[in-house]
PDB file of C-alpha atoms and ligand atoms in Angstrom:
ATOM      1  CA  MET A  15      35.860  15.960   1.759  1.00 40.00           C
ATOM      2  CA  THR A  16      32.070  15.838  -0.105  1.00 42.00           C
ATOM      3  CA  PRO A  17      29.472  14.408   3.001  1.00 41.00           C
ATOM      4  CA  PRO A  18      27.520  11.393   1.282  1.00 44.00           C
ATOM      5  CA  LYS A  19      24.171  12.509  -0.085  1.00 44.00           C
ATOM      6  CA  LYS A  20      22.126  12.320   2.524  1.00 41.00           C
ATOM      7  CA  ALA A  21      23.810  13.841   4.689  1.00 44.00           C
ATOM      8  CA  ARG A  22      23.797  16.704   2.652  1.00 47.00           C
ATOM      9  CA  THR A  23      19.933  17.204   2.302  1.00 73.00           C
ATOM     10  CA  THR A  24      17.285  16.724   4.470  1.00 84.00           C
ATOM     11  CA  PRO A  25      14.484  13.465   4.374  1.00 91.00           C
ATOM     12  CA  PRO A  26      11.216  14.491   3.178  1.00 94.00           C
ATOM     13  CA  TYR A  27       9.646  15.339   6.675  1.00 98.00           C
ATOM     14  CA  GLU A  28       5.758  14.697   7.429  1.00 98.00           C
ATOM     15  CA  LEU A  29       3.440  15.814   9.326  1.00 98.00           C
ATOM     16  CA  LEU A  30       0.445  14.358  10.134  1.00 98.00           C
ATOM     17  CA  TYR A  31      -1.475  16.494  11.726  1.00 98.00           C
ATOM     18  CA  TRP A  32      -5.519  17.698  11.732  1.00 96.00           C
ATOM     19  CA  PRO A  33      -6.391  20.107   9.179  1.00 94.00           C
ATOM     20  CA  GLY A  34      -7.967  24.208  10.023  1.00 92.00           C
ATOM     21  CA  ILE A  35      -6.053  24.934  13.130  1.00 94.00           C
ATOM     22  CA  PRO A  36      -3.076  25.629  14.612  1.00 97.00           C
ATOM     23  CA  GLY A  37      -3.388  22.581  17.272  1.00 97.00           C
ATOM     24  CA  ARG A  38      -1.091  20.694  19.029  1.00 98.00           C
ATOM     25  CA  GLY A  39       0.987  20.594  14.975  1.00 98.00           C
ATOM     26  CA  GLU A  40       1.313  23.635  15.315  1.00 98.00           C
ATOM     27  CA  PHE A  41       4.756  22.731  18.335  1.00 98.00           C
ATOM     28  CA  ILE A  42       5.834  20.723  15.010  1.00 98.00           C
ATOM     29  CA  ARG A  43       5.451  23.439  12.462  1.00 98.00           C
ATOM     30  CA  LEU A  44       7.485  25.762  14.194  1.00 98.00           C
ATOM     31  CA  VAL A  45      10.720  23.592  15.039  1.00 98.00           C
ATOM     32  CA  PHE A  46      10.795  23.570  10.985  1.00 98.00           C
ATOM     33  CA  GLU A  47       9.802  27.088  10.242  1.00 98.00           C
ATOM     34  CA  ALA A  48      12.268  28.216  12.290  1.00 98.00           C
ATOM     35  CA  THR A  49      14.962  26.526  10.568  1.00 97.00           C
ATOM     36  CA  GLY A  50      14.344  26.648   7.480  1.00 97.00           C
ATOM     37  CA  THR A  51      13.799  23.206   7.164  1.00 97.00           C
ATOM     38  CA  PRO A  52      10.783  22.052   4.263  1.00 97.00           C
ATOM     39  CA  TYR A  53       8.206  19.952   5.380  1.00 97.00           C
ATOM     40  CA  THR A  54       4.486  18.698   3.791  1.00 97.00           C
ATOM     41  CA  ASP A  55       1.606  19.174   6.319  1.00 97.00           C
ATOM     42  CA  VAL A  56       0.090  16.362   4.724  1.00 97.00           C
ATOM     43  CA  ALA A  57      -4.219  16.828   5.426  1.00 97.00           C
ATOM     44  CA  SER A  58      -4.090  20.797   4.224  1.00 93.00           C
ATOM     45  CA  SER A  59      -1.396  19.474   1.548  1.00 93.00           C
ATOM     46  CA  LYS A  60      -2.484  16.955  -0.012  1.00 91.00           C
ATOM     47  CA  LYS A  61      -5.372  15.793  -2.177  1.00 92.00           C
ATOM     48  CA  ASP A  62      -7.268  12.635   0.959  1.00 94.00           C
ATOM     49  CA  GLY A  63      -4.218  13.644   2.828  1.00 96.00           C
ATOM     50  CA  ILE A  64      -6.559  13.409   6.297  1.00 97.00           C
ATOM     51  CA  ASN A  65      -6.944   9.789   5.616  1.00 97.00           C
ATOM     52  CA  GLU A  66      -3.965   9.920   6.193  1.00 96.00           C
ATOM     53  CA  VAL A  67      -3.924  10.930   9.883  1.00 97.00           C
ATOM     54  CA  LEU A  68      -6.812   9.121  10.547  1.00 97.00           C
ATOM     55  CA  ALA A  69      -5.082   5.997   8.957  1.00 95.00           C
ATOM     56  CA  CYS A  70      -2.025   6.652  11.500  1.00 95.00           C
ATOM     57  CA  LYS A  71      -4.283   7.044  14.885  1.00 94.00           C
ATOM     58  CA  ALA A  72      -7.125   3.593  13.479  1.00 94.00           C
ATOM     59  CA  GLU A  73      -8.605   2.242  16.906  1.00 92.00           C
ATOM     60  CA  THR A  74      -8.095  -1.461  14.642  1.00 95.00           C
ATOM     61  CA  LEU A  75      -4.399  -0.492  14.051  1.00 95.00           C
ATOM     62  CA  THR A  76      -1.625  -3.049  16.120  1.00 97.00           C
ATOM     63  CA  VAL A  77       1.655  -2.446  14.430  1.00 97.00           C
ATOM     64  CA  ASP A  78       1.513  -0.561  10.176  1.00 96.00           C
ATOM     65  CA  SER A  79       2.819  -1.766   6.745  1.00 95.00           C
ATOM     66  CA  ASP A  80       6.612  -0.270   7.767  1.00 97.00           C
ATOM     67  CA  GLY A  81       6.270  -2.210  11.471  1.00 97.00           C
ATOM     68  CA  ASN A  82       5.609   1.087  13.277  1.00 97.00           C
ATOM     69  CA  PRO A  83       2.756   1.494  16.328  1.00 97.00           C
ATOM     70  CA  PRO A  84      -0.103   3.404  15.712  1.00 97.00           C
ATOM     71  CA  ALA A  85      -0.267   6.545  17.388  1.00 97.00           C
ATOM     72  CA  PHE A  86      -2.651   7.388  20.200  1.00 97.00           C
ATOM     73  CA  ALA A  87      -3.620  11.208  18.875  1.00 97.00           C
ATOM     74  CA  PRO A  88      -2.243  13.158  16.260  1.00 98.00           C
ATOM     75  CA  PRO A  89       0.396  14.999  15.577  1.00 98.00           C
ATOM     76  CA  ALA A  90       2.125  12.528  14.106  1.00 98.00           C
ATOM     77  CA  LEU A  91       5.301  12.571  12.124  1.00 98.00           C
ATOM     78  CA  ARG A  92       6.336  10.493   9.927  1.00 98.00           C
ATOM     79  CA  ILE A  93       9.763  10.150   7.580  1.00 98.00           C
ATOM     80  CA  PRO A  94       9.840   7.849   4.631  1.00 97.00           C
ATOM     81  CA  GLY A  95      13.607   6.081   4.905  1.00 96.00           C
ATOM     82  CA  GLU A  96      14.767   6.586   8.577  1.00 97.00           C
ATOM     83  CA  GLY A  97      12.389   4.090  10.028  1.00 97.00           C
ATOM     84  CA  LYS A  98      13.569   0.372  10.409  1.00 96.00           C
ATOM     85  CA  GLY A  99      14.588  -1.987   7.087  1.00 96.00           C
ATOM     86  CA  GLY A 100      14.941   1.777   5.827  1.00 97.00           C
ATOM     87  CA  LYS A 101      10.999   2.113   6.076  1.00 97.00           C
ATOM     88  CA  SER A 102       8.919   5.420   6.949  1.00 97.00           C
ATOM     89  CA  LEU A 103       9.686   6.436  11.033  1.00 98.00           C
ATOM     90  CA  VAL A 104       6.141   7.498  12.565  1.00 98.00           C
ATOM     91  CA  LEU A 105       6.252   8.993  15.650  1.00 98.00           C
ATOM     92  CA  TYR A 106       3.647  10.411  18.054  1.00 98.00           C
ATOM     93  CA  GLN A 107       2.928  12.775  21.004  1.00 98.00           C
ATOM     94  CA  THR A 108       3.893  16.173  20.814  1.00 98.00           C
ATOM     95  CA  PRO A 109       7.096  16.124  23.107  1.00 98.00           C
ATOM     96  CA  SER A 110       8.652  13.154  21.461  1.00 98.00           C
ATOM     97  CA  ILE A 111       8.838  14.208  17.509  1.00 98.00           C
ATOM     98  CA  LEU A 112      10.258  18.352  18.802  1.00 98.00           C
ATOM     99  CA  SER A 113      12.708  15.794  20.940  1.00 98.00           C
ATOM    100  CA  TYR A 114      13.827  13.625  17.701  1.00 98.00           C
ATOM    101  CA  LEU A 115      13.877  16.810  15.696  1.00 98.00           C
ATOM    102  CA  GLY A 116      15.417  19.654  18.630  1.00 98.00           C
ATOM    103  CA  ASP A 117      18.687  16.719  16.735  1.00 98.00           C
ATOM    104  CA  LYS A 118      18.570  16.547  13.898  1.00 97.00           C
ATOM    105  CA  LEU A 119      17.747  19.879  12.825  1.00 98.00           C
ATOM    106  CA  GLY A 120      20.360  22.266  16.095  1.00 98.00           C
ATOM    107  CA  LEU A 121      17.447  22.911  18.295  1.00 98.00           C
ATOM    108  CA  ALA A 122      17.568  20.461  21.257  1.00 98.00           C
ATOM    109  CA  GLY A 123      20.683  22.294  23.230  1.00 97.00           C
ATOM    110  CA  GLU A 124      24.751  22.184  23.098  1.00 97.00           C
ATOM    111  CA  ASP A 125      25.564  18.823  25.552  1.00 97.00           C
ATOM    112  CA  GLU A 126      23.814  16.673  26.999  1.00 98.00           C
ATOM    113  CA  ALA A 127      22.627  18.539  30.555  1.00 98.00           C
ATOM    114  CA  GLU A 128      20.854  21.120  28.188  1.00 98.00           C
ATOM    115  CA  LYS A 129      19.124  18.412  26.073  1.00 98.00           C
ATOM    116  CA  HIS A 130      17.931  17.547  29.352  1.00 98.00           C
ATOM    117  CA  TRP A 131      16.726  20.847  30.579  1.00 98.00           C
ATOM    118  CA  VAL A 132      15.641  21.796  26.943  1.00 98.00           C
ATOM    119  CA  LEU A 133      12.781  18.156  27.042  1.00 98.00           C
ATOM    120  CA  SER A 134      11.908  19.750  30.462  1.00 98.00           C
ATOM    121  CA  HIS A 135      11.334  23.442  29.346  1.00 98.00           C
ATOM    122  CA  ALA A 136       9.391  22.209  26.616  1.00 98.00           C
ATOM    123  CA  LEU A 137       6.950  18.906  28.843  1.00 98.00           C
ATOM    124  CA  THR A 138       6.266  21.767  31.098  1.00 98.00           C
ATOM    125  CA  ALA A 139       5.112  25.128  28.397  1.00 98.00           C
ATOM    126  CA  LEU A 140       2.835  21.518  27.193  1.00 98.00           C
ATOM    127  CA  ASP A 141       1.459  21.120  30.805  1.00 98.00           C
ATOM    128  CA  LEU A 142       0.625  24.851  30.983  1.00 98.00           C
ATOM    129  CA  ASN A 143      -0.890  24.087  27.091  1.00 98.00           C
ATOM    130  CA  ASN A 144      -3.267  21.031  27.995  1.00 98.00           C
ATOM    131  CA  GLU A 145      -4.044  23.579  31.069  1.00 98.00           C
ATOM    132  CA  THR A 146      -5.453  26.160  29.410  1.00 98.00           C
ATOM    133  CA  HIS A 147      -7.313  23.509  27.086  1.00 98.00           C
ATOM    134  CA  ASP A 148      -9.061  22.146  30.029  1.00 98.00           C
ATOM    135  CA  THR A 149     -10.772  25.774  30.514  1.00 98.00           C
ATOM    136  CA  HIS A 150     -13.029  25.467  28.508  1.00 98.00           C
ATOM    137  CA  HIS A 151     -13.257  21.947  28.386  1.00 98.00           C
ATOM    138  CA  PRO A 152     -12.885  20.881  32.793  1.00 98.00           C
ATOM    139  CA  ILE A 153     -15.219  18.044  32.468  1.00 98.00           C
ATOM    140  CA  ALA A 154     -14.708  16.122  29.653  1.00 98.00           C
ATOM    141  CA  THR A 155     -13.202  16.548  26.627  1.00 96.00           C
ATOM    142  CA  GLY A 156     -15.746  14.694  23.986  1.00 96.00           C
ATOM    143  CA  LYS A 157     -18.297  17.558  25.288  1.00 97.00           C
ATOM    144  CA  TYR A 158     -19.512  20.954  23.578  1.00 97.00           C
ATOM    145  CA  TYR A 159     -18.699  23.745  25.923  1.00 98.00           C
ATOM    146  CA  GLU A 160     -21.943  24.862  26.181  1.00 97.00           C
ATOM    147  CA  ASP A 161     -22.486  22.158  28.328  1.00 98.00           C
ATOM    148  CA  GLN A 162     -19.775  22.260  30.831  1.00 98.00           C
ATOM    149  CA  LYS A 163     -18.971  26.477  30.822  1.00 98.00           C
ATOM    150  CA  GLU A 164     -20.250  26.695  35.131  1.00 98.00           C
ATOM    151  CA  GLU A 165     -17.290  24.242  35.706  1.00 98.00           C
ATOM    152  CA  ALA A 166     -15.797  26.387  33.781  1.00 98.00           C
ATOM    153  CA  LEU A 167     -16.088  29.522  35.237  1.00 98.00           C
ATOM    154  CA  LYS A 168     -14.435  28.333  37.693  1.00 98.00           C
ATOM    155  CA  LYS A 169     -11.520  26.538  36.310  1.00 98.00           C
ATOM    156  CA  ALA A 170     -10.966  28.820  33.759  1.00 98.00           C
ATOM    157  CA  ALA A 171     -11.158  31.952  37.524  1.00 98.00           C
ATOM    158  CA  ASP A 172      -7.997  29.279  39.326  1.00 98.00           C
ATOM    159  CA  PHE A 173      -6.535  28.999  36.107  1.00 98.00           C
ATOM    160  CA  ARG A 174      -6.036  32.520  35.858  1.00 98.00           C
ATOM    161  CA  GLU A 175      -5.356  33.694  39.844  1.00 98.00           C
ATOM    162  CA  ASN A 176      -2.793  30.730  40.528  1.00 98.00           C
ATOM    163  CA  ARG A 177      -0.866  28.306  36.849  1.00 98.00           C
ATOM    164  CA  ILE A 178      -0.453  31.361  34.719  1.00 98.00           C
ATOM    165  CA  PRO A 179       1.252  33.518  37.333  1.00 98.00           C
ATOM    166  CA  LYS A 180       2.953  30.011  38.425  1.00 98.00           C
ATOM    167  CA  TYR A 181       3.799  29.137  34.647  1.00 98.00           C
ATOM    168  CA  LEU A 182       4.431  32.385  33.774  1.00 98.00           C
ATOM    169  CA  GLY A 183       7.222  32.936  37.700  1.00 98.00           C
ATOM    170  CA  PHE A 184       8.649  29.999  36.934  1.00 98.00           C
ATOM    171  CA  PHE A 185       9.355  30.474  33.318  1.00 98.00           C
ATOM    172  CA  GLU A 186      10.282  34.854  33.961  1.00 98.00           C
ATOM    173  CA  ARG A 187      12.597  32.954  37.045  1.00 98.00           C
ATOM    174  CA  VAL A 188      14.193  30.554  34.470  1.00 98.00           C
ATOM    175  CA  LEU A 189      15.501  33.190  31.972  1.00 98.00           C
ATOM    176  CA  LYS A 190      16.622  35.626  34.637  1.00 98.00           C
ATOM    177  CA  GLY A 191      19.013  32.441  35.650  1.00 98.00           C
ATOM    178  CA  ASN A 192      20.152  32.112  32.114  1.00 98.00           C
ATOM    179  CA  GLU A 193      20.481  35.716  31.870  1.00 98.00           C
ATOM    180  CA  LYS A 194      24.524  35.878  31.532  1.00 98.00           C
ATOM    181  CA  HIS A 195      24.847  33.264  28.395  1.00 98.00           C
ATOM    182  CA  GLY A 196      21.219  33.530  26.205  1.00 98.00           C
ATOM    183  CA  GLU A 197      20.564  37.609  27.268  1.00 98.00           C
ATOM    184  CA  GLY A 198      16.359  36.709  28.239  1.00 98.00           C
ATOM    185  CA  LYS A 199      16.068  35.323  24.247  1.00 98.00           C
ATOM    186  CA  TYR A 200      16.316  31.968  25.036  1.00 98.00           C
ATOM    187  CA  LEU A 201      15.681  29.273  27.874  1.00 98.00           C
ATOM    188  CA  VAL A 202      18.539  27.792  27.767  1.00 98.00           C
ATOM    189  CA  GLY A 203      22.048  28.735  26.569  1.00 98.00           C
ATOM    190  CA  GLY A 204      22.501  31.155  24.038  1.00 98.00           C
ATOM    191  CA  LYS A 205      20.762  30.118  21.115  1.00 97.00           C
ATOM    192  CA  LEU A 206      17.280  29.030  20.179  1.00 98.00           C
ATOM    193  CA  SER A 207      15.585  25.000  21.565  1.00 98.00           C
ATOM    194  CA  TYR A 208      12.353  24.441  21.153  1.00 98.00           C
ATOM    195  CA  ALA A 209      11.261  25.153  24.425  1.00 98.00           C
ATOM    196  CA  ASP A 210      11.379  28.752  23.782  1.00 98.00           C
ATOM    197  CA  THR A 211       9.386  28.830  20.035  1.00 98.00           C
ATOM    198  CA  THR A 212       7.742  25.851  22.078  1.00 98.00           C
ATOM    199  CA  LEU A 213       6.939  28.498  25.136  1.00 98.00           C
ATOM    200  CA  PHE A 214       6.490  31.140  22.825  1.00 98.00           C
ATOM    201  CA  HIS A 215       3.803  29.205  21.157  1.00 98.00           C
ATOM    202  CA  VAL A 216       1.611  28.682  23.844  1.00 98.00           C
ATOM    203  CA  VAL A 217       2.309  32.455  25.422  1.00 98.00           C
ATOM    204  CA  ASN A 218       1.187  33.128  22.204  1.00 98.00           C
ATOM    205  CA  GLY A 219      -1.876  31.024  22.228  1.00 98.00           C
ATOM    206  CA  LEU A 220      -2.550  32.649  25.822  1.00 98.00           C
ATOM    207  CA  LYS A 221      -2.498  36.141  24.991  1.00 98.00           C
ATOM    208  CA  PHE A 222      -5.584  35.413  22.484  1.00 98.00           C
ATOM    209  CA  ALA A 223      -7.472  33.716  24.706  1.00 98.00           C
ATOM    210  CA  PHE A 224      -6.889  35.964  27.591  1.00 98.00           C
ATOM    211  CA  PRO A 225      -5.863  39.357  26.963  1.00 98.00           C
ATOM    212  CA  LYS A 226      -7.120  41.227  29.352  1.00 98.00           C
ATOM    213  CA  GLU A 227      -5.908  39.124  32.245  1.00 98.00           C
ATOM    214  CA  MET A 228      -2.478  39.051  30.068  1.00 98.00           C
ATOM    215  CA  GLU A 229      -2.628  42.745  29.967  1.00 98.00           C
ATOM    216  CA  ALA A 230      -2.913  42.650  33.459  1.00 98.00           C
ATOM    217  CA  ARG A 231      -0.327  40.837  34.178  1.00 98.00           C
ATOM    218  CA  GLU A 232       2.707  42.264  31.238  1.00 97.00           C
ATOM    219  CA  SER A 233       4.560  44.103  33.638  1.00 97.00           C
ATOM    220  CA  GLU A 234       5.600  40.966  36.239  1.00 98.00           C
ATOM    221  CA  PHE A 235       6.983  38.607  33.725  1.00 98.00           C
ATOM    222  CA  PRO A 236       9.605  41.735  32.053  1.00 98.00           C
ATOM    223  CA  ILE A 237      12.102  39.455  30.832  1.00 98.00           C
ATOM    224  CA  LEU A 238       9.837  36.602  29.944  1.00 98.00           C
ATOM    225  CA  LEU A 239       7.419  39.238  27.606  1.00 98.00           C
ATOM    226  CA  SER A 240       9.696  41.904  27.287  1.00 98.00           C
ATOM    227  CA  THR A 241      12.808  40.205  25.304  1.00 98.00           C
ATOM    228  CA  PHE A 242      12.616  36.594  25.354  1.00 98.00           C
ATOM    229  CA  TYR A 243       8.178  36.524  23.476  1.00 98.00           C
ATOM    230  CA  PRO A 244       9.848  39.556  20.456  1.00 98.00           C
ATOM    231  CA  ASN A 245      13.227  38.101  20.729  1.00 98.00           C
ATOM    232  CA  VAL A 246      11.224  33.935  19.992  1.00 98.00           C
ATOM    233  CA  GLU A 247       8.438  36.501  17.773  1.00 98.00           C
ATOM    234  CA  GLY A 248      11.168  38.232  15.524  1.00 98.00           C
ATOM    235  CA  HIS A 249      13.173  35.535  14.813  1.00 97.00           C
ATOM    236  CA  GLY A 250      14.548  33.813  11.563  1.00 91.00           C
ATOM    237  CA  GLY A 251      12.240  32.047   9.844  1.00 90.00           C
ATOM    238  CA  LEU A 252       9.369  32.297  12.639  1.00 98.00           C
ATOM    239  CA  LYS A 253       8.954  36.677  11.500  1.00 97.00           C
ATOM    240  CA  GLU A 254       8.369  35.185   8.011  1.00 97.00           C
ATOM    241  CA  TYR A 255       6.231  32.061   8.089  1.00 97.00           C
ATOM    242  CA  LEU A 256       4.071  34.198  11.356  1.00 98.00           C
ATOM    243  CA  ALA A 257       3.005  37.301   8.923  1.00 96.00           C
ATOM    244  CA  SER A 258       2.294  34.900   6.441  1.00 96.00           C
ATOM    245  CA  ASP A 259      -1.172  32.792   5.642  1.00 93.00           C
ATOM    246  CA  ARG A 260       0.460  29.364   6.792  1.00 93.00           C
ATOM    247  CA  ARG A 261      -0.059  30.662  10.095  1.00 97.00           C
ATOM    248  CA  GLN A 262      -3.270  29.260  10.967  1.00 96.00           C
ATOM    249  CA  PRO A 263      -5.699  31.872  12.766  1.00 97.00           C
ATOM    250  CA  TYR A 264      -6.921  30.928  16.163  1.00 97.00           C
ATOM    251  CA  SER A 265     -10.779  29.182  16.110  1.00 93.00           C
ATOM    252  CA  MET A 266     -12.398  26.312  17.615  1.00 92.00           C
ATOM    253  CA  GLY A 267      -8.843  24.577  19.566  1.00 95.00           C
ATOM    254  CA  ILE A 268      -7.214  24.262  22.268  1.00 97.00           C
ATOM    255  CA  PHE A 269      -6.596  28.706  22.396  1.00 98.00           C
ATOM    256  CA  ARG A 270     -10.649  30.103  22.321  1.00 98.00           C
ATOM    257  CA  HIS A 271     -12.000  32.896  23.576  1.00 98.00           C
ATOM    258  CA  TYR A 272     -14.451  33.470  25.538  1.00 98.00           C
ATOM    259  CA  PRO A 273     -14.744  36.337  27.157  1.00 98.00           C
ATOM    260  CA  GLU A 274     -17.018  35.463  30.300  1.00 98.00           C
ATOM    261  CA  LEU A 275     -13.165  33.716  30.603  1.00 98.00           C
ATOM    262  CA  ASP A 276     -11.301  36.235  30.778  1.00 98.00           C
ATOM    263  CA  ARG A 277     -10.762  37.897  33.687  1.00 98.00           C
ATOM    264  CA  GLN A 278     -13.568  40.869  34.588  1.00 96.00           C
TER     265      GLN A 278
HETATM  266  N1  GSH B 324      -0.475  14.358  24.753  1.00 64.36           N
HETATM  267  C1  GSH B 324      -0.253  14.469  23.584  1.00 64.36           C
HETATM  268  C2  GSH B 324      -1.611  14.616  23.134  1.00 64.36           C
HETATM  269  C3  GSH B 324      -2.409  14.610  21.824  1.00 64.36           C
HETATM  270  C4  GSH B 324      -3.713  15.236  21.495  1.00 64.36           C
HETATM  271  O1  GSH B 324      -4.653  15.394  22.268  1.00 64.36           O
HETATM  272  N2  GSH B 324      -3.950  15.985  20.228  1.00 64.36           N
HETATM  273  C5  GSH B 324      -5.307  16.301  20.213  1.00 64.36           C
HETATM  274  C6  GSH B 324      -5.496  17.189  18.785  1.00 64.36           C
HETATM  275  S1  GSH B 324      -4.152  17.593  19.877  1.00 64.36           S
HETATM  276  C7  GSH B 324      -6.615  14.574  19.900  1.00 64.36           C
HETATM  277  O2  GSH B 324      -6.726  14.642  18.902  1.00 64.36           O
HETATM  278  N3  GSH B 324      -6.709  14.142  20.237  1.00 64.36           N
HETATM  279  C8  GSH B 324      -7.674  13.198  19.652  1.00 64.36           C
HETATM  280  C9  GSH B 324      -7.966  11.756  21.107  1.00 64.36           C
HETATM  281  O3  GSH B 324      -7.679  12.003  22.414  1.00 64.36           O
HETATM  282  O4  GSH B 324      -8.660  11.221  20.421  1.00 64.36           O
HETATM  283  C10 GSH B 324       0.671  15.299  22.266  1.00 64.36           C
HETATM  284  O5  GSH B 324       0.518  16.275  23.052  1.00 64.36           O
HETATM  285  O6  GSH B 324       0.274  14.730  20.890  1.00 64.36           O
END
């Protein structure tokens, strides 16, 4: 039987995120790229696309013309035709978007338990992402790094000495516990999930931001850094994407390389 047209086509997914940095938008891009799903990165591919990003988070917005609440901050995902009454659906918060897309694109786990483990691990990796941001902005997100450098040095030292090993040690245990199914390559079950792509990106960002610290710790987390990480990096659609110029370089976003914050 021929499936209905809608089931055979993917909706026109539209990522609403700042142009010029990987940022949190990258967690969303990775699930599209890993599954070969077409999407539009609105700010970088549409003329005046940035205005659409600004509009979804406008501080005067209470509800948009399609009935969606405002987004607190990018990333947001807009899906024409999937909202109430066949209008556009707009979702925000990285893990909420990942959970939605994970279900649609087969990256959310195989059953109810796996679905929640995938979400829990992705949230934990995103906590690590947020703590990484706070190493260079420990006092105020809206102030320059140079205005909070003294505190950043203290915050980064604690992050390197206590938080990095705590998080990476946790994920090493998760991978070890799932070795029977995942062979060290997957956090949950025996196939790629959005928890894997999310953790991969955070580890990739940490290697950029704290190269000396990560190199010194390489042998402490053998499954994570020698099996899991290269496996996700070499996965189907991701391998080509990561080597392409569509993968934006790190700059002034969450993952920044300040040599003075790294291991000395
Ligand atoms: N927890 C939110 C955080 C969103 C967030 O902080 N977005 C940043 C860019 S990565 C932003 O534009 N923030 C603006 C603001 O907080 O006003 C998520 O994961 O989506």
